[in-house]
Coordinates of C-alpha atoms in Angstrom, one line a residue:
Chain D
M1 CA -15.1 1.9 49.3
K2 CA -16.5 0.5 46.1
I3 CA -14.6 3.0 44.0
V4 CA -11.3 2.3 45.7
G5 CA -11.8 -1.4 45.0
I6 CA -12.5 -0.7 41.4
I7 CA -9.4 1.5 41.1
V8 CA -7.2 -1.1 42.8
G9 CA -8.6 -3.8 40.5
V10 CA -8.0 -1.7 37.4
L11 CA -4.4 -0.9 38.5
L12 CA -3.8 -4.6 39.2
L13 CA -5.2 -5.5 35.8
L14 CA -2.9 -2.9 34.1
A15 CA 0.1 -4.2 36.0
A16 CA -0.7 -7.7 34.9
L17 CA -1.1 -6.5 31.3
V18 CA 2.3 -4.9 31.5
V19 CA 4.1 -7.8 33.2
L20 CA 2.4 -10.9 31.8
P21 CA 3.6 -10.6 28.2
R22 CA 7.1 -10.1 29.4
I23 CA 7.2 -12.9 31.8
N24 CA 9.3 -15.1 29.5
N25 CA 11.5 -12.4 28.1
V26 CA 14.6 -13.1 30.2
P27 CA 15.0 -16.7 29.3
K28 CA 14.0 -16.0 25.7
L29 CA 16.6 -13.3 25.2
D30 CA 19.1 -15.4 27.0
E31 CA 18.6 -18.2 24.5
N32 CA 18.8 -15.6 21.7
V33 CA 22.2 -14.5 23.0
N34 CA 23.4 -18.2 23.1
M35 CA 22.2 -18.7 19.6
Y36 CA 24.1 -15.7 18.2
A37 CA 27.1 -16.7 20.3
S38 CA 27.3 -20.1 18.7
Q39 CA 26.8 -18.5 15.2
L40 CA 29.7 -16.3 15.9
D41 CA 31.8 -19.2 17.2
N42 CA 31.0 -21.1 14.0
Q43 CA 32.3 -18.3 11.8
Y44 CA 35.5 -18.0 13.9
K45 CA 35.9 -21.8 13.5
R46 CA 35.4 -21.5 9.8
R47 CA 38.2 -18.9 9.6
S48 CA 40.5 -21.1 11.7
D49 CA 39.8 -24.0 9.3
L50 CA 41.0 -21.9 6.3
I51 CA 44.3 -21.2 7.8
P52 CA 46.4 -24.4 7.2
N53 CA 45.6 -24.2 3.5
L54 CA 46.4 -20.6 3.4
V55 CA 49.7 -21.0 5.2
A56 CA 50.7 -23.8 3.0
T57 CA 50.0 -21.8 -0.2
V58 CA 51.8 -18.7 1.0
K59 CA 54.8 -20.9 2.1
G60 CA 55.2 -22.1 -1.4
Y61 CA 55.9 -18.6 -2.7
A62 CA 57.2 -16.7 0.4
S63 CA 59.0 -19.3 2.5
H64 CA 61.4 -16.8 4.1
E65 CA 58.5 -14.8 5.7
K66 CA 58.9 -17.3 8.6
D67 CA 58.0 -14.8 11.4
V68 CA 54.6 -13.9 10.0
L69 CA 53.8 -17.5 9.2
T70 CA 54.7 -18.8 12.6
Q71 CA 52.7 -16.0 14.2
V72 CA 49.6 -17.0 12.3
T73 CA 50.1 -20.7 13.1
E74 CA 50.6 -20.0 16.8
A75 CA 47.6 -17.6 17.0
R76 CA 45.5 -20.3 15.4
A77 CA 46.6 -22.9 17.9
K78 CA 45.6 -20.6 20.7
V79 CA 42.2 -20.1 19.2
G80 CA 41.7 -23.8 18.6
Q81 CA 41.4 -24.5 22.3
M82 CA 38.5 -22.2 22.9
T83 CA 34.8 -22.3 22.3
L84 CA 32.2 -19.7 23.1
T85 CA 30.0 -21.7 25.4
P86 CA 27.3 -20.2 27.7
E87 CA 29.8 -20.7 30.6
V88 CA 32.3 -18.5 28.8
L89 CA 29.7 -15.9 28.1
N90 CA 28.9 -15.6 31.8
N91 CA 32.6 -15.5 32.9
P92 CA 34.2 -12.1 32.2
E93 CA 37.8 -13.5 32.3
A94 CA 37.2 -16.4 30.0
F95 CA 35.2 -14.1 27.7
K96 CA 38.1 -11.7 27.6
A97 CA 40.6 -14.4 26.9
Y98 CA 38.4 -15.7 24.0
Q99 CA 38.2 -12.2 22.6
N100 CA 41.9 -11.6 22.9
A101 CA 42.8 -14.9 21.2
Q102 CA 40.5 -14.1 18.3
D103 CA 41.8 -10.6 18.0
G104 CA 45.3 -12.0 18.0
L105 CA 44.5 -14.2 15.1
S106 CA 42.8 -11.3 13.3
S107 CA 45.9 -9.1 13.5
A108 CA 48.3 -12.0 12.6
L109 CA 46.2 -12.7 9.6
S110 CA 46.1 -9.1 8.4
R111 CA 49.9 -8.9 8.7
L112 CA 50.1 -12.1 6.6
M113 CA 47.8 -10.7 4.0
M114 CA 49.9 -7.5 3.9
V115 CA 53.1 -9.4 3.4
T116 CA 51.5 -11.3 0.4
E117 CA 51.2 -8.0 -1.4
N118 CA 54.9 -8.2 -2.1
Y119 CA 54.7 -11.4 -4.1
P120 CA 53.1 -10.9 -7.5
E121 CA 53.4 -14.6 -8.4
L122 CA 51.5 -15.6 -5.2
K123 CA 48.8 -13.0 -6.0
A124 CA 48.3 -14.5 -9.4
N125 CA 48.0 -18.0 -8.0
E126 CA 44.5 -19.3 -8.6
N127 CA 44.4 -21.3 -5.3
F128 CA 45.5 -18.3 -3.4
L129 CA 42.9 -16.1 -4.9
Q130 CA 40.2 -18.5 -3.9
L131 CA 41.5 -18.7 -0.4
Q132 CA 41.7 -14.9 -0.3
S133 CA 38.1 -14.4 -1.3
Q134 CA 37.0 -17.1 1.2
L135 CA 38.9 -15.4 4.0
E136 CA 37.4 -12.1 3.0
G137 CA 33.9 -13.6 3.0
T138 CA 34.6 -15.2 6.4
E139 CA 35.8 -12.0 8.0
N140 CA 32.7 -10.4 6.6
R141 CA 30.5 -13.0 8.2
I142 CA 32.4 -12.6 11.5
A143 CA 31.7 -8.9 11.4
V144 CA 28.0 -9.5 10.8
A145 CA 27.8 -12.2 13.5
R146 CA 29.6 -10.0 16.0
K147 CA 27.2 -7.2 15.3
D148 CA 24.2 -9.5 15.7
Y149 CA 25.7 -10.8 19.0
I150 CA 26.3 -7.4 20.3
E151 CA 22.6 -6.5 19.5
A152 CA 21.4 -9.6 21.2
V153 CA 23.4 -8.9 24.4
K154 CA 22.2 -5.3 24.4
D155 CA 18.6 -6.5 24.3
Y156 CA 19.2 -8.9 27.1
N157 CA 21.0 -6.5 29.3
L158 CA 18.4 -3.8 28.6
E159 CA 15.7 -6.2 29.7
L160 CA 17.6 -6.9 33.0
R161 CA 18.3 -3.3 33.7
T162 CA 15.1 -1.4 32.8
V163 CA 11.9 -1.4 34.8
P164 CA 9.3 -4.0 34.1
G165 CA 11.9 -6.5 33.1
K166 CA 14.0 -5.7 36.1
W167 CA 11.1 -6.5 38.4
V168 CA 10.2 -9.7 36.6
A169 CA 13.8 -10.8 36.7
A170 CA 14.2 -10.0 40.4
L171 CA 11.0 -12.0 41.1
L172 CA 11.5 -15.0 38.8
Y173 CA 15.0 -15.1 37.5
P174 CA 17.2 -14.0 40.4
E175 CA 20.2 -15.8 38.9
A176 CA 20.2 -13.8 35.7
E177 CA 23.2 -11.5 35.3
V178 CA 24.2 -8.8 32.9
K179 CA 26.3 -10.3 30.1
Q180 CA 29.6 -9.4 28.7
N181 CA 29.8 -7.7 25.4
F182 CA 32.5 -7.2 22.8
T183 CA 34.5 -4.0 22.7
T184 CA 36.3 -2.9 19.6
T185 CA 40.0 -3.3 20.1
P186 CA 42.5 -0.6 19.2
A187 CA 43.8 -2.9 16.5
E188 CA 40.3 -3.2 15.0
S189 CA 39.5 0.5 14.9
A190 CA 42.9 1.5 13.5
T191 CA 43.2 1.4 9.8
P192 CA 46.0 -1.0 8.7
K193 CA 49.1 0.7 7.4
V194 CA 50.5 -0.7 4.1
A195 CA 54.3 -0.4 3.7
F196 CA 55.7 -0.5 0.2
Chain M
M1 CA -10.6 0.4 11.4
K2 CA -9.0 3.8 11.9
L3 CA -7.3 2.5 15.0
F4 CA -5.9 -0.5 13.1
K5 CA -4.5 1.8 10.4
S6 CA -2.8 4.1 12.9
I7 CA -1.3 1.2 14.7
T8 CA 0.1 -0.2 11.5
L9 CA 1.4 3.2 10.5
L10 CA 3.1 3.6 13.9
M11 CA 4.8 0.2 13.6
L12 CA 6.0 1.0 10.1
L13 CA 7.4 4.3 11.4
A14 CA 9.1 2.6 14.3
C15 CA 10.8 0.1 11.8
L16 CA 12.0 3.0 9.7
A17 CA 13.4 4.8 12.6
F18 CA 15.6 1.9 13.6
S19 CA 17.3 1.2 10.2
A20 CA 20.7 2.7 10.1
P21 CA 21.7 3.6 6.5
T22 CA 19.0 5.1 4.2
F23 CA 17.9 2.5 1.7
P24 CA 16.2 2.9 -1.6
K25 CA 12.6 1.8 -1.9
L26 CA 11.9 -1.7 -3.2
N27 CA 8.7 -0.6 -5.1
N28 CA 7.6 -4.1 -6.0
S29 CA 10.3 -4.5 -8.5
R30 CA 13.3 -6.8 -9.0
V31 CA 15.4 -4.1 -10.6
V32 CA 15.8 -1.0 -8.3
D33 CA 17.7 1.4 -10.5
D34 CA 18.3 4.3 -8.1
A35 CA 21.4 5.4 -9.8
G36 CA 19.7 5.5 -13.2
L37 CA 22.1 3.1 -15.1
F38 CA 19.5 1.3 -17.3
D39 CA 16.8 2.4 -19.7
E40 CA 13.2 1.2 -19.6
N41 CA 13.7 -1.8 -22.0
Q42 CA 16.8 -3.0 -20.2
K43 CA 14.9 -2.8 -16.9
I44 CA 12.0 -4.8 -18.2
N45 CA 14.3 -7.4 -19.7
L46 CA 16.1 -7.9 -16.5
D47 CA 13.0 -8.0 -14.4
K48 CA 11.4 -10.6 -16.7
K49 CA 14.4 -12.8 -16.5
L50 CA 14.6 -12.6 -12.7
A51 CA 10.8 -13.1 -12.4
N52 CA 11.1 -16.2 -14.5
H53 CA 13.9 -17.5 -12.4
E54 CA 11.8 -17.0 -9.3
T55 CA 8.8 -18.9 -10.7
N56 CA 11.1 -21.9 -11.5
T57 CA 13.2 -22.0 -8.4
S58 CA 11.7 -19.7 -5.8
N59 CA 15.1 -17.9 -5.5
Q60 CA 14.7 -14.2 -5.3
I61 CA 17.4 -12.2 -7.1
V62 CA 17.2 -8.4 -7.0
V63 CA 19.4 -6.0 -8.9
V64 CA 20.0 -2.7 -7.2
T65 CA 22.0 0.4 -8.2
V66 CA 22.5 3.0 -5.5
K67 CA 23.6 6.6 -5.8
S68 CA 25.6 6.4 -2.6
L69 CA 26.6 3.9 0.1
D70 CA 26.2 6.6 2.8
G71 CA 29.9 6.0 3.8
Y72 CA 29.3 2.4 4.6
D73 CA 31.5 -0.4 3.3
I74 CA 29.6 -2.1 0.5
S75 CA 29.5 -5.5 2.4
D76 CA 28.2 -3.8 5.5
Y77 CA 25.6 -1.9 3.4
G78 CA 24.7 -5.0 1.4
Y79 CA 23.6 -7.4 4.1
Q80 CA 21.7 -4.7 5.9
L81 CA 19.8 -3.9 2.8
G82 CA 19.1 -7.6 2.2
R83 CA 17.7 -8.0 5.6
Y84 CA 15.8 -4.7 5.5
W85 CA 14.0 -5.7 2.2
G86 CA 13.8 -9.4 3.3
I87 CA 14.8 -10.8 -0.1
G88 CA 14.4 -14.5 -0.4
Q89 CA 11.8 -16.9 0.9
K90 CA 11.5 -16.9 4.7
D91 CA 12.0 -20.6 5.2
K92 CA 14.8 -20.9 2.6
N93 CA 16.7 -17.6 2.9
N94 CA 17.4 -17.9 -0.8
G95 CA 17.8 -14.3 -1.8
I96 CA 20.6 -12.7 -3.8
L97 CA 21.3 -9.0 -4.2
L98 CA 23.5 -7.6 -7.0
I99 CA 24.5 -4.2 -5.7
V100 CA 26.1 -1.6 -8.0
A101 CA 27.4 1.6 -6.6
P102 CA 28.7 3.5 -9.6
N103 CA 29.9 6.6 -7.7
E104 CA 32.0 4.5 -5.3
R105 CA 32.9 2.2 -8.2
K106 CA 32.0 -0.8 -6.2
V107 CA 30.0 -3.9 -6.9
R108 CA 28.8 -6.7 -4.7
I109 CA 27.0 -10.0 -4.8
E110 CA 25.3 -10.4 -1.5
V111 CA 24.2 -14.0 -0.9
G112 CA 21.4 -15.1 1.5
Y113 CA 22.1 -17.8 4.1
G114 CA 20.4 -20.5 2.1
L115 CA 22.5 -20.1 -1.0
E116 CA 25.9 -19.8 0.6
G117 CA 26.4 -23.5 0.0
I118 CA 25.9 -23.5 -3.7
L119 CA 27.3 -20.0 -4.4
P120 CA 30.4 -19.8 -2.2
D121 CA 32.3 -16.5 -1.9
A122 CA 35.0 -17.7 -4.2
T123 CA 32.5 -18.3 -7.0
S124 CA 30.9 -14.9 -6.4
K125 CA 34.3 -13.4 -6.7
T126 CA 35.0 -15.2 -10.0
I127 CA 31.7 -14.0 -11.4
I128 CA 32.5 -10.4 -10.5
Q129 CA 36.0 -10.6 -11.9
N130 CA 35.2 -12.5 -15.1
D131 CA 31.7 -11.6 -16.0
I132 CA 30.8 -8.3 -14.5
L133 CA 33.9 -6.1 -14.2
P134 CA 35.1 -6.3 -17.8
S135 CA 31.9 -4.6 -19.0
F136 CA 31.9 -2.2 -16.1
K137 CA 35.4 -1.0 -17.0
K138 CA 34.1 -0.1 -20.4
G139 CA 31.2 1.7 -18.8
D140 CA 28.6 -0.8 -20.0
Y141 CA 26.7 -1.4 -16.9
Y142 CA 23.8 -3.3 -18.4
N143 CA 25.9 -6.0 -20.0
G144 CA 27.9 -6.5 -16.9
V145 CA 24.8 -6.9 -14.8
N146 CA 23.1 -9.0 -17.4
N147 CA 26.1 -11.4 -17.7
G148 CA 26.5 -11.5 -13.9
V149 CA 22.8 -12.3 -13.4
D150 CA 23.0 -15.1 -16.1
K151 CA 26.0 -16.6 -14.4
I152 CA 24.4 -16.5 -10.9
M153 CA 21.2 -18.1 -12.2
A154 CA 23.1 -20.8 -13.9
T155 CA 25.1 -21.5 -10.7
I156 CA 22.2 -21.7 -8.3
K157 CA 19.6 -23.3 -10.5
G158 CA 19.2 -26.7 -8.9
E159 CA 19.3 -25.7 -5.3
Y160 CA 15.6 -25.0 -4.6
K161 CA 12.2 -26.0 -6.1
P162 CA 9.3 -23.6 -6.1
A163 CA 6.9 -24.2 -3.2
K164 CA 3.7 -26.1 -4.0
P165 CA 0.8 -23.7 -4.0
T166 CA -1.2 -24.2 -0.9
N167 CA -4.4 -22.5 0.3
Q168 CA -2.9 -21.2 3.5
N169 CA 0.6 -20.2 3.0
T170 CA 0.3 -16.9 4.9
P171 CA -1.1 -16.3 8.3
I172 CA -3.4 -13.7 6.7
G173 CA -5.4 -16.6 5.4
F174 CA -6.4 -17.3 9.0
L175 CA -7.7 -13.8 9.5
F176 CA -10.6 -14.2 7.1
P177 CA -12.6 -16.8 9.1
I178 CA -12.1 -14.7 12.2
L179 CA -13.2 -11.6 10.4
F180 CA -16.2 -13.6 9.2
I181 CA -17.1 -14.6 12.8
V182 CA -16.7 -11.1 13.9
I183 CA -19.0 -9.7 11.3
I184 CA -21.6 -12.4 12.1
F185 CA -21.4 -11.5 15.8
I186 CA -21.8 -7.8 15.1
N187 CA -24.9 -8.5 13.0
V188 CA -26.5 -11.0 15.4
I189 CA -26.4 -8.9 18.5
P190 CA -29.3 -6.5 18.7
K191 CA -28.2 -2.9 18.3
S192 CA -29.4 -0.2 20.5
E193 CA -28.9 3.5 19.8
D194 CA -28.2 4.0 23.4
K195 CA -24.4 3.5 23.9
K196 CA -24.9 2.3 27.5
K197 CA -27.1 -0.6 26.5
R198 CA -24.5 -1.7 24.0
L199 CA -21.8 -2.2 26.6
I200 CA -22.8 -5.6 27.7
P201 CA -23.2 -7.1 24.3
A202 CA -19.9 -5.5 23.3
I203 CA -18.1 -7.1 26.2
I204 CA -19.7 -10.5 25.4
S205 CA -18.9 -10.4 21.7
G206 CA -15.4 -9.1 22.4
S207 CA -14.5 -11.9 24.8
V208 CA -16.1 -14.5 22.6
A209 CA -14.0 -13.3 19.6
G210 CA -11.0 -13.2 21.9
I211 CA -11.5 -16.8 23.0
I212 CA -12.1 -18.0 19.4
S213 CA -9.0 -16.4 18.2
W214 CA -7.1 -17.7 21.1
V215 CA -8.1 -21.2 20.1
I216 CA -7.1 -20.6 16.5
F217 CA -3.9 -18.6 17.0
F218 CA -2.7 -19.5 20.5
V219 CA -1.0 -16.2 20.7
L220 CA -2.1 -14.0 23.5
G221 CA -1.3 -10.7 21.9
V222 CA -3.4 -11.4 18.8
S223 CA -6.4 -12.6 20.6
I224 CA -6.4 -9.6 23.0
F225 CA -6.1 -7.4 20.0
I226 CA -9.0 -9.0 18.2
A227 CA -11.1 -8.9 21.3
V228 CA -10.5 -5.2 21.8
I229 CA -11.3 -4.5 18.1
V230 CA -14.5 -6.4 18.3
F231 CA -15.4 -4.8 21.5
L232 CA -14.9 -1.3 20.1
L233 CA -16.7 -2.1 16.8
T234 CA -19.7 -3.4 18.7
L235 CA -19.7 -0.5 21.0
F236 CA -19.2 2.4 18.6
G237 CA -19.9 0.9 15.2
S238 CA -23.0 2.3 13.6
N239 CA -25.5 -0.5 13.0
S240 CA -26.8 0.8 9.7
N241 CA -23.5 0.0 7.9
W242 CA -23.6 -3.6 8.8
S243 CA -27.2 -4.7 8.7
D244 CA -28.7 -2.9 5.7
G245 CA -29.1 -4.6 2.4
N246 CA -25.9 -3.1 0.9
Y247 CA -23.6 -5.6 2.6
H248 CA -23.0 -8.7 0.5
P249 CA -20.5 -11.1 2.0
T250 CA -18.2 -12.4 -0.7
S251 CA -18.3 -15.9 0.5
G252 CA -16.1 -18.6 -1.1
G253 CA -13.4 -16.1 -2.0
F254 CA -11.4 -16.6 1.2
G255 CA -8.2 -18.5 1.2
G256 CA -8.3 -19.1 -2.5
S257 CA -5.8 -16.5 -3.5
D258 CA -2.1 -17.1 -3.2
F259 CA -0.5 -14.2 -1.3
G260 CA 3.0 -15.6 -1.0
S261 CA 3.9 -16.1 -4.7
S262 CA 4.5 -13.5 -7.3
D263 CA 2.5 -14.9 -10.2
F264 CA 0.7 -11.6 -10.6
G265 CA 3.8 -10.0 -12.1
G266 CA 4.4 -7.8 -9.1
F267 CA 7.1 -8.6 -6.7
S268 CA 6.9 -9.1 -3.0
S269 CA 9.9 -10.1 -0.9
G270 CA 9.6 -13.3 1.1
G271 CA 11.4 -12.3 4.3
G272 CA 14.7 -14.1 3.8
S273 CA 17.8 -13.1 5.8
F274 CA 21.5 -12.5 5.1
G275 CA 24.6 -13.1 7.1
G276 CA 27.4 -11.4 5.1
G277 CA 28.0 -14.1 2.4
G278 CA 29.1 -13.1 -1.0
A279 CA 31.9 -11.1 -2.6
S280 CA 32.7 -7.6 -3.6
G281 CA 34.8 -6.0 -6.3
D282 CA 35.8 -2.6 -7.6
W283 CA 36.9 -1.1 -10.9

């Protein structure tokens, strides 16, 4: 009897050792995801803020490229209404809409940048060069922020779906759900074609 | 201590296994010339300049030349390398990498979070176009890098001040008093050659060390770790090592040395992070 008691005690202790350090993992990882989401949202906002200036500069040299310019302006207007709040993160449809709007702006912008290749005077404009490097840098930061976000969501989802975390979550955080993650769009994975 | 060593080794290996591209080694130097573009004198010159800049501003600038980007985009490679090495002070994120990939003919200034304000992407781009690329096009890598570094340093000069030297700027400083306590405990408790008779003193000293470290650190993992170490040391450690006359505690030396800074001439990265700021160019 005594031996059984000791074994049970040791097992309980081991279980406590496994579970106790992870008891706060779900809310911690959840906050982590929220933080990376707002960083990503920031970078998207920053890109959106660059656009009026960029459109104005391009217009000065390539005013008859109306189609592309309107597309960019419209895509920006769509993006402007959305923010990546925790509610959006937990709502698959809203998340999808957010992603689509940002992807729409990405492709409109890349079309615009392709068009500018045809205007050597524009490409020599100091102001345009500055905007171009800022846009480049922002796209870069978006890529980094997206990767960080994807990693954070992966950690969170793994915690919810694998064993000690799964038990802890079922016991203490029954409301926690697996979160949405980004998927690469066909537009993103395809290399842009440049027509001369 | 063997246990501690193997745990550290295991953690290092785990870190290595998770990093995606293969990065060159930092080797305590601010000029990592993996592609072999500079001679010894040039390296020393650059290193001295960068070290000086760090003493005056705490900004960490590292020049790195790589043989290959492993098929990564240079901007993708750059921020990952910056994070991997942890260039820049942890609380300021004020690191800059100047990456040259001569085989891909690409160059990049990778800017840490904390310097993105004073060195915006457009400025980095201008530095690359006006100061670095003209020399690179002539094949003169050293001059290009040297000019670029000068321009970067001039731009970011006023942003940060060096940290005031404090006695406890690393958590390692905290470990010494604990180690001290541990050693005292091990010495005080009467040792018996019989392992069984050591068990109870080992449990007592282990839990006392655990409680003390809990009070100081307030981190469960650390105190459990210390408790286990003390327990094992008391249980299995041979008493002759600790209590004979050969052991002289070097009292007074703790906490006096300054681990965080690089005044010793070597270089240790501060743990800064990167978020994709900076600009790239090619030639």
